[in-house]
């Protein structure tokens, strides 16, 4: 199964941008990069996903390295409600299950 | 619209007892997944249903665990002879198609199972 490596924890000040890194050096050409986050006492929720190009949505941006061996989730202005565990997950084409790691716990300081 | 719901939200049982955990997926979603999350860990895949059939049950830890989805909507995860090590949050998720790599999974809030 595809593996990802993320820092255990990060801190950010409120209203500042946050860059959450993820390394996936064993990624294959058909693996999509997915990001989910899990707020306290809730199930994970979808944030964003991409294959090769950088992606933007209302929640975040995803910057994918040219060699696809790493990616960065960007929260443009962190709020207290963004405090959560963020998971970077690889999902191969034609598969259905997510293989979660331990994720990055983001702490947002007021 | 309604999201994925799970009942009960909390379940406390004694070692050796039988428990059932229920998942109501989003209406129309053909794919349903069960995950287990231990404290401080990410969710761990247990089983996946496409419609009524279990397409992949490779994550079930042993034969004490079983899941059904008889009508292709509601699913029940069943655990026999519970052990203290079964204590965890059991998460259910559903998605429209499953085999599309861009398909988003929608998670329920989970059932926290405590085995005394």
Coordinates of N, CA and C in Angstrom, one line a residue:
Chain A
X1 N 0.8 -1.2 0.0 CA 0.0 0.0 0.0 C 0.9 1.3 0.0
X2 N 0.4 2.3 -0.7 CA 1.2 3.5 -0.8 C 1.3 4.2 0.6
X3 N 2.5 4.7 0.8 CA 2.8 5.3 2.1 C 3.0 6.8 2.0
X4 N 2.6 7.5 3.0 CA 2.9 9.0 3.1 C 3.5 9.3 4.4
X5 N 4.3 10.4 4.4 CA 5.0 10.8 5.6 C 4.6 12.2 5.9
X6 N 4.1 12.5 7.1 CA 3.7 13.8 7.5 C 4.3 14.2 8.9
X7 N 4.6 15.5 9.1 CA 5.0 15.8 10.5 C 3.9 15.5 11.5
X8 N 4.2 15.1 12.7 CA 3.2 14.8 13.7 C 2.4 16.0 14.1
X9 N 3.0 17.2 14.2 CA 2.2 18.3 14.6 C 2.8 19.6 14.0
X10 N 1.9 20.6 13.9 CA 2.3 21.9 13.5 C 1.4 23.0 14.2
X11 N 2.0 24.2 14.3 CA 1.2 25.3 14.9 C 1.2 26.4 13.9
X12 N 0.1 27.2 14.0 CA -0.1 28.4 13.2 C -0.8 29.4 14.0
X13 N -0.5 30.7 13.7 CA -1.3 31.7 14.3 C -2.6 32.0 13.4
X14 N -3.6 32.4 14.1 CA -4.9 32.7 13.5 C -4.7 33.7 12.4
X15 N -5.4 33.6 11.3 CA -5.4 34.5 10.2 C -4.1 34.4 9.3
X16 N -3.2 33.6 9.6 CA -2.0 33.4 8.8 C -2.1 32.1 8.0
X17 N -1.4 32.1 6.9 CA -1.4 30.9 6.0 C -0.7 29.7 6.7
X18 N -1.1 28.5 6.3 CA -0.5 27.3 6.9 C -0.2 26.4 5.7
X19 N 1.1 25.9 5.7 CA 1.5 25.0 4.7 C 1.8 23.6 5.4
X20 N 1.0 22.6 5.0 CA 1.1 21.3 5.6 C 1.8 20.4 4.6
X21 N 3.0 19.9 4.9 CA 3.7 19.1 3.9 C 3.4 17.6 4.0
X22 N 3.6 16.9 2.9 CA 3.4 15.5 2.8 C 4.4 14.9 1.8
X23 N 5.2 13.9 2.2 CA 6.1 13.2 1.3 C 5.5 11.9 0.9
X24 N 5.6 11.6 -0.3 CA 5.1 10.3 -0.9 C 6.0 9.9 -2.0
X25 N 7.2 9.5 -1.6 CA 8.3 9.2 -2.6 C 8.0 8.0 -3.4
X26 N 7.1 7.1 -2.9 CA 6.8 5.8 -3.6 C 5.6 5.9 -4.5
X27 N 5.1 7.1 -4.7 CA 3.9 7.3 -5.5 C 4.0 6.8 -6.9
X28 N 2.9 6.2 -7.4 CA 2.9 5.6 -8.7 C 2.1 6.6 -9.6
X29 N 2.2 6.4 -10.9 CA 1.6 7.3 -11.8 C 0.1 7.4 -11.8
X30 N -0.5 6.4 -11.2 CA -2.0 6.4 -11.1 C -2.5 6.8 -9.8
X31 N -1.6 7.1 -8.8 CA -2.1 7.4 -7.5 C -2.6 8.9 -7.4
X32 N -3.8 9.0 -6.9 CA -4.3 10.4 -6.6 C -3.9 10.7 -5.2
X33 N -3.7 12.0 -5.0 CA -3.3 12.5 -3.6 C -4.6 13.1 -3.0
X34 N -5.0 12.6 -1.9 CA -6.2 13.1 -1.2 C -5.8 13.6 0.1
X35 N -6.5 14.7 0.5 CA -6.4 15.2 1.9 C -7.8 15.2 2.6
X36 N -7.8 14.7 3.8 CA -8.9 14.7 4.6 C -8.5 15.4 5.9
X37 N -9.4 15.9 6.7 CA -9.1 16.4 8.0 C -10.2 15.8 9.0
X38 N -9.8 15.7 10.2 CA -10.7 15.2 11.3 C -10.7 16.2 12.4
X39 N -11.8 16.8 12.6 CA -12.0 17.7 13.7 C -12.2 16.9 15.0
X40 N -12.0 17.4 16.2 CA -12.2 16.6 17.4 C -13.6 16.0 17.5
X41 N -13.6 14.7 17.8 CA -14.9 14.0 18.0 C -15.8 13.9 16.8
X42 N -15.2 14.0 15.6 CA -15.9 13.9 14.4 C -15.2 12.9 13.4
X43 N -16.0 12.4 12.4 CA -15.3 11.6 11.4 C -14.5 12.5 10.4
X44 N -13.6 11.9 9.7 CA -12.8 12.7 8.7 C -13.8 13.3 7.7
X45 N -13.3 14.5 7.2 CA -14.0 15.1 6.1 C -13.1 15.5 5.0
X46 N -13.6 15.4 3.8 CA -12.8 15.7 2.6 C -12.3 17.1 2.5
X47 N -11.1 17.3 2.1 CA -10.6 18.7 1.9 C -10.3 18.9 0.4
X48 N -9.5 18.1 -0.2 CA -9.1 18.4 -1.6 C -8.4 17.1 -2.1
X49 N -8.3 17.0 -3.4 CA -7.5 15.9 -4.0 C -7.0 16.4 -5.4
X50 N -5.9 15.8 -5.8 CA -5.3 16.1 -7.1 C -4.4 15.0 -7.6
X51 N -4.1 15.1 -8.9 CA -3.2 14.1 -9.5 C -1.9 14.6 -9.9
X52 N -1.9 15.7 -10.8 CA -0.6 16.3 -11.2 C -0.6 17.8 -11.0
X53 N -1.7 18.4 -11.4 CA -1.7 19.9 -11.3 C -2.1 20.4 -10.0
X54 N -1.7 21.6 -9.7 CA -2.2 22.3 -8.5 C -3.7 22.5 -8.5
X55 N -4.3 22.4 -7.4 CA -5.8 22.4 -7.3 C -6.2 23.4 -6.2
X56 N -7.3 24.1 -6.5 CA -7.9 25.1 -5.5 C -9.3 24.8 -5.3
X57 N -9.8 24.9 -4.1 CA -11.2 24.9 -3.9 C -11.5 25.9 -2.7
X58 N -12.7 25.9 -2.3 CA -13.1 26.9 -1.3 C -12.4 26.7 0.1
X59 N -12.0 25.5 0.3 CA -11.4 25.2 1.6 C -9.9 25.4 1.6
X60 N -9.2 25.0 0.5 CA -7.8 25.0 0.5 C -7.2 24.9 -0.9
X61 N -5.9 25.0 -1.0 CA -5.1 24.7 -2.2 C -4.2 23.5 -2.0
X62 N -4.0 22.8 -3.1 CA -3.0 21.7 -3.1 C -2.0 21.9 -4.1
X63 N -0.7 22.0 -3.6 CA 0.4 22.2 -4.5 C 1.2 20.9 -4.6
X64 N 1.3 20.4 -5.8 CA 1.9 19.1 -6.1 C 3.3 19.3 -6.7
X65 N 4.3 18.7 -6.2 CA 5.6 18.9 -6.8 C 5.7 18.3 -8.2
X66 N 6.6 18.8 -9.0 CA 6.6 18.3 -10.4 C 6.9 16.8 -10.5
X67 N 7.7 16.3 -9.6 CA 8.0 14.9 -9.6 C 6.9 14.1 -8.9
X68 N 6.0 14.7 -8.3 CA 4.9 14.1 -7.5 C 5.3 13.4 -6.3
X69 N 6.5 13.6 -5.8 CA 7.0 12.8 -4.7 C 6.6 13.6 -3.4
X70 N 6.1 14.8 -3.5 CA 5.6 15.5 -2.3 C 4.5 16.4 -2.7
X71 N 3.8 16.9 -1.7 CA 2.7 17.8 -1.9 C 2.5 18.6 -0.7
X72 N 1.8 19.8 -0.8 CA 1.6 20.7 0.3 C 0.2 21.1 0.3
X73 N -0.5 21.0 1.4 CA -1.8 21.5 1.6 C -1.7 22.9 2.1
X74 N -2.4 23.9 1.5 CA -2.3 25.3 1.9 C -3.6 25.8 2.4
X75 N -3.7 26.2 3.7 CA -4.8 26.9 4.2 C -4.4 28.4 4.1
X76 N -5.2 29.1 3.4 CA -4.7 30.5 3.1 C -4.8 31.4 4.4
X77 N -5.8 31.2 5.2 CA -6.0 32.0 6.4 C -6.5 31.1 7.5
X78 N -5.7 30.6 8.3 CA -6.1 29.7 9.3 C -7.1 30.3 10.3
X79 N -8.1 29.6 10.7 CA -9.0 30.0 11.7 C -9.0 29.0 12.9
X80 N -9.5 29.3 14.0 CA -9.6 28.4 15.1 C -10.3 27.1 14.7
X81 N -11.3 27.2 13.8 CA -12.0 26.0 13.4 C -11.3 25.1 12.5
X82 N -10.1 25.5 12.1 CA -9.2 24.7 11.2 C -8.4 23.7 12.1
X83 N -8.4 23.9 13.4 CA -7.6 23.0 14.3 C -8.2 21.6 14.1
X84 N -7.3 20.7 13.6 CA -7.7 19.3 13.3 C -6.5 18.5 13.0
X85 N -6.8 17.2 12.8 CA -5.7 16.3 12.3 C -5.9 16.2 10.8
X86 N -4.8 16.5 10.0 CA -4.9 16.5 8.6 C -4.2 15.3 8.0
X87 N -4.9 14.5 7.2 CA -4.4 13.3 6.6 C -4.1 13.4 5.1
X88 N -2.9 13.0 4.7 CA -2.5 13.0 3.3 C -2.6 11.5 2.9
X89 N -3.3 11.2 1.9 CA -3.6 9.8 1.5 C -3.4 9.6 0.1
X90 N -2.7 8.5 -0.3 CA -2.6 8.1 -1.7 C -3.7 7.1 -2.0
X91 N -4.3 7.2 -3.1 CA -5.3 6.3 -3.5 C -5.1 5.9 -5.0
X92 N -4.9 4.6 -5.2 CA -4.5 4.2 -6.6 C -5.8 4.1 -7.5
X93 N -5.6 4.4 -8.7 CA -6.7 4.3 -9.7 C -7.4 2.9 -9.6
X94 N -8.7 2.9 -9.6 CA -9.4 1.7 -9.5 C -9.6 1.1 -8.1
X95 N -9.0 1.8 -7.1 CA -9.2 1.3 -5.8 C -10.2 2.1 -5.0
X96 N -10.5 1.7 -3.8 CA -11.6 2.3 -3.1 C -11.3 2.6 -1.7
X97 N -10.3 2.0 -1.1 CA -10.1 2.2 0.3 C -9.0 3.2 0.6
X98 N -9.1 4.0 1.6 CA -8.1 4.9 2.0 C -7.2 4.2 3.1
X99 N -5.9 4.4 2.9 CA -4.9 4.0 3.9 C -4.4 5.2 4.6
X100 N -4.9 5.4 5.8 CA -4.6 6.6 6.6 C -3.3 6.3 7.3
X101 N -2.5 7.4 7.5 CA -1.4 7.4 8.4 C -1.8 8.0 9.7
X102 N -0.9 8.6 10.4 CA -1.2 9.2 11.7 C -1.5 10.7 11.5
X103 N -1.2 11.3 10.4 CA -1.6 12.6 10.1 C -0.8 13.7 10.8
X104 N -1.1 14.9 10.5 CA -0.5 16.1 11.2 C -1.6 16.8 12.0
X105 N -1.3 16.9 13.3 CA -2.2 17.6 14.2 C -1.9 19.1 14.1
X106 N -2.8 19.9 13.6 CA -2.6 21.4 13.5 C -3.3 22.1 14.6
X107 N -2.5 22.9 15.3 CA -2.9 23.7 16.4 C -2.9 25.2 15.9
X108 N -4.1 25.9 16.0 CA -4.2 27.3 15.6 C -4.3 28.1 16.9
X109 N -3.3 29.1 16.9 CA -3.2 29.9 18.1 C -4.0 31.2 17.9
X110 N -4.8 31.6 18.8 CA -5.5 32.9 18.7 C -4.6 34.1 18.9
Chain B
X1 N -28.7 18.1 2.7 CA -29.4 16.8 2.9 C -28.7 16.1 4.1
X2 N -29.2 15.0 4.5 CA -28.7 14.2 5.6 C -27.4 13.6 5.2
X3 N -26.5 13.6 6.2 CA -25.2 12.9 6.0 C -25.3 11.5 6.5
X4 N -24.1 10.9 6.7 CA -24.0 9.5 7.2 C -24.3 9.5 8.7
X5 N -25.2 8.7 9.1 CA -25.5 8.6 10.6 C -25.1 7.2 11.1
X6 N -24.7 7.2 12.4 CA -24.3 6.0 13.0 C -24.9 5.9 14.4
X7 N -25.4 4.7 14.7 CA -26.0 4.5 16.0 C -25.5 3.2 16.6
X8 N -25.3 3.1 18.0 CA -25.4 4.3 18.9 C -24.2 5.1 18.8
X9 N -24.2 6.3 19.4 CA -23.0 7.1 19.4 C -21.9 6.6 20.3
X10 N -22.4 6.0 21.4 CA -21.5 5.3 22.4 C -22.1 4.0 22.8
X11 N -21.2 3.0 23.0 CA -21.7 1.7 23.4 C -20.6 1.2 24.4
X12 N -21.1 0.9 25.6 CA -20.3 0.2 26.6 C -20.8 -1.2 26.8
X13 N -19.9 -2.1 26.8 CA -20.3 -3.5 26.9 C -19.2 -4.2 27.8
X14 N -19.6 -5.4 28.1 CA -18.6 -6.2 28.9 C -17.9 -7.2 28.0
X15 N -16.7 -7.6 28.4 CA -16.0 -8.6 27.7 C -16.8 -9.8 27.5
X16 N -16.8 -10.3 26.3 CA -17.5 -11.5 26.0 C -18.9 -11.3 25.4
X17 N -19.4 -10.1 25.4 CA -20.7 -9.9 24.9 C -20.7 -9.6 23.4
X18 N -21.9 -9.6 22.8 CA -22.1 -9.4 21.4 C -22.6 -8.0 21.2
X19 N -22.1 -7.3 20.2 CA -22.6 -5.9 19.9 C -22.9 -5.8 18.4
X20 N -23.8 -4.9 18.1 CA -24.1 -4.5 16.7 C -24.0 -3.0 16.6
X21 N -23.4 -2.5 15.6 CA -23.2 -1.1 15.3 C -23.9 -0.8 14.0
X22 N -24.6 0.2 13.9 CA -25.4 0.5 12.7 C -24.9 1.7 11.9
X23 N -25.0 1.6 10.6 CA -24.6 2.8 9.8 C -25.7 3.0 8.8
X24 N -26.2 4.3 8.7 CA -27.1 4.7 7.7 C -26.4 5.6 6.7
X25 N -26.1 5.1 5.5 CA -25.3 6.0 4.5 C -26.2 7.0 3.9
X26 N -25.5 7.9 3.1 CA -26.2 8.9 2.4 C -27.1 8.2 1.3
X27 N -28.3 8.6 1.2 CA -29.3 8.0 0.2 C -28.7 8.0 -1.2
X28 N -28.7 6.8 -1.8 CA -28.2 6.7 -3.2 C -26.8 6.3 -3.3
X29 N -26.1 6.4 -2.2 CA -24.6 5.9 -2.3 C -24.6 4.4 -2.4
X30 N -23.9 3.9 -3.4 CA -23.8 2.5 -3.5 C -22.6 1.9 -2.7
X31 N -21.7 2.6 -2.4 CA -20.5 2.1 -1.7 C -20.6 2.5 -0.2
X32 N -20.2 1.5 0.6 CA -20.2 1.8 2.1 C -18.9 1.1 2.6
X33 N -18.3 1.8 3.6 CA -17.0 1.4 4.2 C -17.1 1.4 5.7
X34 N -16.5 0.5 6.3 CA -16.3 0.5 7.8 C -14.8 0.7 8.1
X35 N -14.5 1.6 9.0 CA -13.1 1.8 9.5 C -13.1 1.7 11.0
X36 N -12.0 1.4 11.6 CA -11.8 1.4 13.0 C -10.7 2.4 13.4
X37 N -10.9 3.2 14.4 CA -9.9 4.1 14.8 C -9.5 4.0 16.3
X38 N -8.3 3.6 16.5 CA -7.8 3.5 17.9 C -7.3 4.9 18.3
X39 N -7.2 5.1 19.6 CA -6.7 6.4 20.1 C -5.4 6.8 19.6
X40 N -5.3 8.0 19.0 CA -4.0 8.5 18.5 C -3.6 8.0 17.1
X41 N -4.5 7.2 16.5 CA -4.1 6.6 15.2 C -5.1 7.1 14.2
X42 N -4.7 6.9 12.9 CA -5.7 7.2 11.8 C -6.6 6.1 11.7
X43 N -7.7 6.3 11.0 CA -8.7 5.2 10.7 C -8.0 4.0 10.0
X44 N -8.5 2.8 10.3 CA -8.0 1.6 9.7 C -9.1 0.9 9.0
X45 N -8.9 0.6 7.7 CA -10.0 0.0 6.9 C -10.3 -1.4 7.4
X46 N -11.7 -1.7 7.4 CA -12.2 -3.0 7.8 C -12.8 -3.7 6.6
X47 N -13.8 -3.1 6.0 CA -14.6 -3.8 5.0 C -15.2 -2.8 4.1
X48 N -15.5 -3.2 2.8 CA -16.1 -2.3 1.8 C -17.2 -3.1 1.2
X49 N -18.4 -2.4 1.0 CA -19.5 -3.0 0.3 C -19.8 -2.2 -1.0
X50 N -20.0 -2.9 -2.0 CA -20.5 -2.3 -3.2 C -21.9 -2.9 -3.4
X51 N -23.0 -2.1 -3.1 CA -24.3 -2.6 -3.1 C -24.5 -3.5 -1.9
X52 N -25.0 -4.7 -2.1 CA -25.3 -5.6 -1.0 C -24.1 -6.5 -0.6
X53 N -23.2 -6.6 -1.5 CA -22.1 -7.6 -1.3 C -20.8 -6.9 -0.8
X54 N -20.1 -7.7 0.1 CA -18.9 -7.3 0.6 C -17.8 -7.5 -0.5
X55 N -17.3 -6.4 -1.1 CA -16.4 -6.5 -2.2 C -14.9 -6.8 -1.6
X56 N -14.7 -6.3 -0.4 CA -13.4 -6.5 0.2 C -13.5 -6.5 1.7
X57 N -13.3 -7.6 2.3 CA -13.3 -7.7 3.8 C -12.0 -8.0 4.4
X58 N -10.9 -7.7 3.7 CA -9.6 -8.0 4.1 C -9.1 -7.3 5.3
X59 N -9.8 -6.3 5.7 CA -9.4 -5.5 6.9 C -10.0 -6.1 8.2
X60 N -11.0 -6.9 8.1 CA -11.6 -7.5 9.3 C -10.5 -8.3 10.1
X61 N -10.3 -8.0 11.4 CA -9.2 -8.5 12.1 C -9.3 -10.0 12.4
X62 N -10.5 -10.6 12.5 CA -10.7 -12.0 12.8 C -12.1 -12.4 12.6
X63 N -12.5 -13.6 12.8 CA -13.8 -14.1 12.5 C -14.8 -13.7 13.5
X64 N -14.4 -12.9 14.5 CA -15.4 -12.4 15.5 C -16.2 -11.2 14.9
X65 N -15.6 -10.6 13.8 CA -16.1 -9.5 13.2 C -16.9 -9.9 11.9
X66 N -18.1 -9.3 11.7 CA -18.8 -9.6 10.5 C -19.7 -8.4 10.2
X67 N -20.0 -8.1 9.0 CA -20.8 -7.0 8.6 C -21.7 -7.4 7.5
X68 N -22.9 -6.8 7.5 CA -23.9 -7.1 6.5 C -24.5 -5.8 5.9
X69 N -25.1 -5.9 4.8 CA -25.8 -4.8 4.1 C -26.9 -5.4 3.2
X70 N -27.9 -6.0 3.8 CA -28.8 -6.8 3.1 C -29.6 -6.1 2.0
X71 N -29.9 -4.9 2.1 CA -30.7 -4.2 1.1 C -29.9 -3.1 0.4
X72 N -28.7 -3.1 0.6 CA -27.8 -2.1 -0.2 C -27.9 -0.7 0.4
X73 N -28.4 -0.6 1.6 CA -28.4 0.8 2.2 C -27.8 0.7 3.6
X74 N -28.6 0.4 4.6 CA -28.2 0.3 6.0 C -27.2 -0.8 6.1
X75 N -26.2 -0.6 6.9 CA -25.2 -1.7 7.2 C -25.1 -1.9 8.7
X76 N -24.8 -3.1 9.1 CA -24.6 -3.4 10.5 C -23.2 -4.1 10.7
X77 N -22.4 -3.6 11.6 CA -21.1 -4.3 11.9 C -21.4 -5.1 13.2
X78 N -21.1 -6.3 13.2 CA -21.4 -7.2 14.3 C -20.1 -7.7 14.9
X79 N -20.0 -7.7 16.2 CA -18.8 -8.2 16.9 C -19.2 -9.2 17.9
X80 N -18.7 -10.4 17.8 CA -19.0 -11.4 18.7 C -17.9 -11.5 19.8
X81 N -18.3 -12.0 21.0 CA -17.3 -12.3 22.1 C -16.3 -11.1 22.2
X82 N -16.8 -10.0 22.4 CA -16.0 -8.8 22.4 C -14.8 -8.9 23.4
X83 N -13.7 -8.3 23.0 CA -12.5 -8.2 23.9 C -12.1 -6.8 24.1
X84 N -11.3 -6.6 25.2 CA -11.0 -5.2 25.6 C -10.2 -4.5 24.4
X85 N -9.5 -5.3 23.6 CA -8.8 -4.7 22.5 C -9.7 -4.2 21.4
X86 N -11.0 -4.5 21.4 CA -11.9 -4.1 20.4 C -12.3 -2.6 20.7
X87 N -12.0 -2.1 21.8 CA -12.4 -0.8 22.2 C -11.8 0.2 21.2
X88 N -12.6 1.0 20.6 CA -12.2 2.0 19.5 C -13.4 2.8 19.1
X89 N -13.1 3.7 18.2 CA -14.2 4.4 17.4 C -14.4 3.7 16.1
X90 N -15.6 3.3 15.8 CA -15.9 2.6 14.6 C -16.6 3.6 13.6
X91 N -15.9 3.9 12.5 CA -16.4 4.8 11.6 C -17.0 4.2 10.3
X92 N -18.1 4.8 9.8 CA -18.7 4.3 8.6 C -18.6 5.5 7.6
X93 N -18.4 5.1 6.4 CA -18.4 6.1 5.3 C -19.1 5.6 4.1
X94 N -19.7 6.5 3.3 CA -20.3 6.1 2.0 C -19.8 7.0 0.9
X95 N -19.9 6.5 -0.3 CA -19.6 7.3 -1.5 C -20.5 6.8 -2.7
X96 N -20.6 7.7 -3.7 CA -21.5 7.4 -4.8 C -21.1 6.2 -5.6
X97 N -19.8 6.1 -5.9 CA -19.4 5.1 -6.9 C -18.3 4.1 -6.5
X98 N -17.4 4.6 -5.6 CA -16.3 3.8 -5.0 C -15.1 3.5 -5.9
X99 N -15.3 3.1 -7.1 CA -14.2 2.7 -7.9 C -13.5 3.8 -8.7
X100 N -14.1 5.0 -8.6 CA -13.5 6.1 -9.2 C -12.6 6.7 -8.2
X101 N -11.3 6.9 -8.6 CA -10.3 7.4 -7.6 C -10.5 8.8 -7.2
X102 N -11.4 9.5 -7.8 CA -11.8 10.9 -7.4 C -13.0 10.9 -6.5
X103 N -13.6 9.7 -6.3 CA -14.8 9.6 -5.5 C -14.6 10.0 -4.0
X104 N -15.3 10.9 -3.5 CA -15.2 11.3 -2.1 C -15.9 10.4 -1.2
X105 N -15.3 10.1 -0.1 CA -16.0 9.3 1.0 C -16.5 10.3 2.0
X106 N -17.8 10.1 2.4 CA -18.4 10.9 3.4 C -18.5 10.1 4.7
X107 N -17.9 10.6 5.8 CA -17.8 9.8 7.0 C -18.9 10.2 8.0
X108 N -19.4 9.2 8.7 CA -20.3 9.5 9.9 C -19.5 9.9 11.1
X109 N -20.2 10.2 12.2 CA -19.5 10.7 13.4 C -18.8 9.6 14.2
X110 N -19.2 8.3 13.9 CA -18.6 7.2 14.6 C -19.4 6.7 15.7
X111 N -19.1 5.5 16.1 CA -19.6 4.9 17.3 C -18.4 4.5 18.2
X112 N -18.4 5.1 19.4 CA -17.3 4.8 20.4 C -17.7 3.5 21.1
X113 N -16.9 2.5 20.9 CA -17.2 1.2 21.6 C -16.2 1.1 22.8
X114 N -16.7 0.8 23.9 CA -15.8 0.5 25.1 C -16.1 -0.8 25.6
X115 N -15.1 -1.7 25.7 CA -15.3 -3.1 26.2 C -14.6 -3.1 27.6
X116 N -15.4 -3.4 28.6 CA -14.9 -3.4 30.0 C -14.4 -4.7 30.4

